[in-house]
Coordinates of C-alpha atoms in Angstrom, one line a residue:
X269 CA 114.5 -209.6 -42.3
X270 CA 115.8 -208.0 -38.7
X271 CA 116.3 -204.2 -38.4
X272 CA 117.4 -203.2 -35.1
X273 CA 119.7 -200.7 -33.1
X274 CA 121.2 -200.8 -30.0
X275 CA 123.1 -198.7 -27.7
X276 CA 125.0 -199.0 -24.3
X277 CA 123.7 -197.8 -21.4
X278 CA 124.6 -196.8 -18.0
X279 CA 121.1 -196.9 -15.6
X280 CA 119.0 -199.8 -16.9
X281 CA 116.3 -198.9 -13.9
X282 CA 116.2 -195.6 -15.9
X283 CA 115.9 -196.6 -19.1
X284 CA 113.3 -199.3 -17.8
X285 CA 111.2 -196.5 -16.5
X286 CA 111.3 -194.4 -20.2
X287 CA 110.2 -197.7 -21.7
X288 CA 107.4 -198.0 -19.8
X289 CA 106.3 -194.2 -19.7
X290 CA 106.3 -194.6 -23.6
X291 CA 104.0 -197.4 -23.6
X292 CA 105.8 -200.6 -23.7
X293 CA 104.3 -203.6 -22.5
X294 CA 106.3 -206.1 -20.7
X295 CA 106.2 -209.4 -22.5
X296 CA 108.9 -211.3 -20.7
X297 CA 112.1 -212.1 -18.8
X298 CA 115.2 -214.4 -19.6
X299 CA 118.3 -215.7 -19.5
X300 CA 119.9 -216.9 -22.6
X301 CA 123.6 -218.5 -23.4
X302 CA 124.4 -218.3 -27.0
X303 CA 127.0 -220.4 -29.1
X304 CA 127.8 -219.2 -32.3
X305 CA 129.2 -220.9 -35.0
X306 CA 131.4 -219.7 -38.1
X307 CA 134.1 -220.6 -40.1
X308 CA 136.3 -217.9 -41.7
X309 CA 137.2 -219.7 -45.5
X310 CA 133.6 -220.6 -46.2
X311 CA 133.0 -216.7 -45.8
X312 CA 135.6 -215.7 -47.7
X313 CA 134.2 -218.2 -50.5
X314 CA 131.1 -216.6 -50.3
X315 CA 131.8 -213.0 -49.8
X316 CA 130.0 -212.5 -46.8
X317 CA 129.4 -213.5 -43.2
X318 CA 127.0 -215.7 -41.6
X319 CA 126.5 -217.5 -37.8
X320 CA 124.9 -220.4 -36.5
X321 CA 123.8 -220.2 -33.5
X322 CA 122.3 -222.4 -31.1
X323 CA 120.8 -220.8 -28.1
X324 CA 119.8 -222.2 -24.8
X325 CA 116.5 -220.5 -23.0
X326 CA 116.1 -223.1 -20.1
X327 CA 113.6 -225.1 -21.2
X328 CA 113.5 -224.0 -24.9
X329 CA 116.0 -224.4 -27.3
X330 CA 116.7 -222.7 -31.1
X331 CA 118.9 -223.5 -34.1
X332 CA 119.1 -220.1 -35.8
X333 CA 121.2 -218.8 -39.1
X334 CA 122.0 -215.2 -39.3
X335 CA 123.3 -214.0 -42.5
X336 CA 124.7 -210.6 -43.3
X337 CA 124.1 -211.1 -47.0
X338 CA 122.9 -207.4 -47.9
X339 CA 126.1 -206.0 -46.6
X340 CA 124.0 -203.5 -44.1
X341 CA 125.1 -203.0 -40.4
X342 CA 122.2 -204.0 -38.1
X343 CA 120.7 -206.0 -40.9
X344 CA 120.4 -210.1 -41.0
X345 CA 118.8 -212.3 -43.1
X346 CA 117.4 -214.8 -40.0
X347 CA 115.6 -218.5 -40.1
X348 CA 115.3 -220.0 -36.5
X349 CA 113.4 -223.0 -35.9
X350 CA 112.9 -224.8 -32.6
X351 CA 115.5 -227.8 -31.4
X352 CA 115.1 -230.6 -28.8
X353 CA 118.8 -231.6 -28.4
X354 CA 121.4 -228.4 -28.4
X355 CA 124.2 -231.1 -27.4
X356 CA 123.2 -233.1 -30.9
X357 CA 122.8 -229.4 -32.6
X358 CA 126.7 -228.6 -31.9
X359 CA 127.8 -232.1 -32.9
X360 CA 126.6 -231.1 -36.6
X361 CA 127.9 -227.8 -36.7
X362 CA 130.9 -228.9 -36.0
X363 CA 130.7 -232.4 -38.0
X364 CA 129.7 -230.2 -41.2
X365 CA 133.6 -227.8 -40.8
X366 CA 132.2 -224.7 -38.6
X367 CA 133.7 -224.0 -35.3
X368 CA 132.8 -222.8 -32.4
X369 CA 133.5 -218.6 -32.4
X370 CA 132.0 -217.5 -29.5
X371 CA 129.6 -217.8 -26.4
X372 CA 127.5 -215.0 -25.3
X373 CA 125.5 -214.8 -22.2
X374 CA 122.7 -212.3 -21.4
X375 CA 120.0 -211.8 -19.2
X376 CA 117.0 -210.5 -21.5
X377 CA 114.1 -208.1 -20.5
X378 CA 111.5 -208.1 -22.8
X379 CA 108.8 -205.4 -23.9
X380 CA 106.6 -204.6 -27.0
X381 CA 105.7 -201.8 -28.4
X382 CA 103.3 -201.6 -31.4
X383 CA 105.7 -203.6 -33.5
X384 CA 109.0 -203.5 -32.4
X385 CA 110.3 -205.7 -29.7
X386 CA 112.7 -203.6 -26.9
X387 CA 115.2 -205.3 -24.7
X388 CA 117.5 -204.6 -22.1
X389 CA 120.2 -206.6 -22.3
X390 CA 123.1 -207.5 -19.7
X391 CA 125.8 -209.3 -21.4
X392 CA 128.3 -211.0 -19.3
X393 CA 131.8 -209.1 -20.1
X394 CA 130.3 -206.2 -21.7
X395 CA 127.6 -204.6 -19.6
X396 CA 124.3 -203.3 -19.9
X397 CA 122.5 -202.4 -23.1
X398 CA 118.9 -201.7 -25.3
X399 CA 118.3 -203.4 -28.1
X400 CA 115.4 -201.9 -30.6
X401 CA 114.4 -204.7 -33.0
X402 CA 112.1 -205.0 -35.8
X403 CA 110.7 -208.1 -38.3
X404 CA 108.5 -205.7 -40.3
X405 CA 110.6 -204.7 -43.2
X406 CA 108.1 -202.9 -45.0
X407 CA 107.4 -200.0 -42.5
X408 CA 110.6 -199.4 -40.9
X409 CA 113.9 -198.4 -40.7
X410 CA 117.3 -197.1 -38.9
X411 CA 115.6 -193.7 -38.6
X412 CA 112.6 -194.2 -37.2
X413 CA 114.7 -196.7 -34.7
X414 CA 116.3 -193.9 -33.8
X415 CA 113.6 -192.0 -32.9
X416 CA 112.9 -194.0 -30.2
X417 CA 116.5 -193.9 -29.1
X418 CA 115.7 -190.5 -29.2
X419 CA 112.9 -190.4 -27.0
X420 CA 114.5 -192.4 -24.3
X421 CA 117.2 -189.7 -24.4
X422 CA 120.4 -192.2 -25.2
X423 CA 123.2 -189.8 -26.5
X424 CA 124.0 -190.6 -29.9
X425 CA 127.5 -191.3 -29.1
X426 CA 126.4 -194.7 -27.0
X427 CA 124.9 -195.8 -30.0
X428 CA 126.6 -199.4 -30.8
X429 CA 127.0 -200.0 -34.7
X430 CA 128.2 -203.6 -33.6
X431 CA 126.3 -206.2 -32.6
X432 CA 127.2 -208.0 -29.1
X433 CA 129.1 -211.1 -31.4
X434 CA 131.4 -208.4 -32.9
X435 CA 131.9 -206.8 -29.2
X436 CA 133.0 -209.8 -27.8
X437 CA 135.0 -211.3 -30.9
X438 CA 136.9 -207.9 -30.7
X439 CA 137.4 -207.6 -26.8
X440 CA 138.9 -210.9 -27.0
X441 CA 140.9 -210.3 -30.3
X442 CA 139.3 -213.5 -32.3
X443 CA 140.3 -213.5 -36.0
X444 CA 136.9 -213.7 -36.3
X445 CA 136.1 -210.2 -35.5
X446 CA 137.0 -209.3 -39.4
X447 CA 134.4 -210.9 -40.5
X448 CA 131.3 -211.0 -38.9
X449 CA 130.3 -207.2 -39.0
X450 CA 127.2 -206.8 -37.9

C-alpha cells in the first residue's frame, strides 16, 4: 500500500534547502517518461479505477499496476516488477483491450527520510512539485504527511488532492479524467 501527498510548489531550490535542513538524505536523481494504460468499461465493470503503467528510467524499466480499489485519494494498491522490453510491454497492454491514456514526463529528485521517500518532481506541462510518499501502512498516515508539509512551510492551499495522471487527464480534457481519481 502507497500513502503519499503532494503539493505544488513555486521555488524548488527552496524547498530543496528545507528538505535537507530536516534531515533528508539524497538517494538519487532521474528522469522518467511514464505511459499509462486504462480502459474506461472494464472500470465501470469493476467499480473502480486502475492503471498500467510502464515506465522508462534509462536503463531500467518497470511494469507497474496501480489500483484505487479502497476508494481513498492518495491511496493505491501497487505491484511493480522489473521489465526488459517496454516496446513488448505496450504491445500486451494494448493486445489484452487497454489503451494508451496518457504520458507523463518528470524529472525526479530523490531523498529519504527515516521512512518516507521525498521527491521533487518537474512534470513537463504542469510544473514543479513535492511528493511525500510512504510503503509502511502500519505507522502512517495523511496527517502525519502533512506534518512534514508543514515543516517545510507549503501553504495548505497548494496541497494537490490529485495525482499528476488526473492533472494532466484534466488539463487536456481526456474522458479519462472521470475515472482515475487519485
Amino acid at each position: 500500500m502507497e500513502i503519499e501527498i503532494r503539493a505544488k510548489i513555486n521555488n524548488i531550490k527552496n524547498t530543496e534547502r528545507c528538505i535537507v535542513g530536516l534531515g533528508a538524505k539524497l538517494v538519487k536523481q532521474k528522469r522518467q517518461i511514464d505511459k499509462y494504460f486504462g480502459e474506461i468499461n472494464l472500470f465501470k465493470k469493476l467499480g473502480y479505477s486502475f492503471l498500467m503503467r510502464v515506465r522508462n528510467e534509462g536503463d531500467k524499466k518497470f511494469l507497474t499496476y496501480k489500483g484505487a480499489e479502497s476508494k481513498k485519494d492518495g491511496v493505491w494498491e501497487e505491484y511493480e516488477f522489473n521489465i526488459n522490453n517496454e516496446i513488448m510491454a505496450e504491445a500486451m497492454l494494448k493486445a489484452m483491450g487497454l489503451e494508451k491514456i496518457i504520458e507523463v514526463k518528470k524529472n525526479r529528485v530523490e531523498y529519504k527520510l527515516d521512512y518516507l521517500t521525498i521527491c521533487l518532481d518537474t512534470i513537463e506541462g504542469l510544473g514543479c512539485f513535492i511528493e511525500i510518499e510512504s510503503q509502511n501502512d502500519n505507522d502512517i498516515d495523511k496527517d502525519k504527511l502533512k506534518k512534514i508539509i508543514d515543516k517545510l512551510n507549503i501553504e495548505d492551499d497548494l496541497i494537490m488532492h490529485k495525482g499528476y495522471v488526473t492533472m494532466l487527464l484534466i488539463k487536456n480534457n481526456s474522458p479519462y479524467s472521470k475515472y482515475i481519481v487519485n
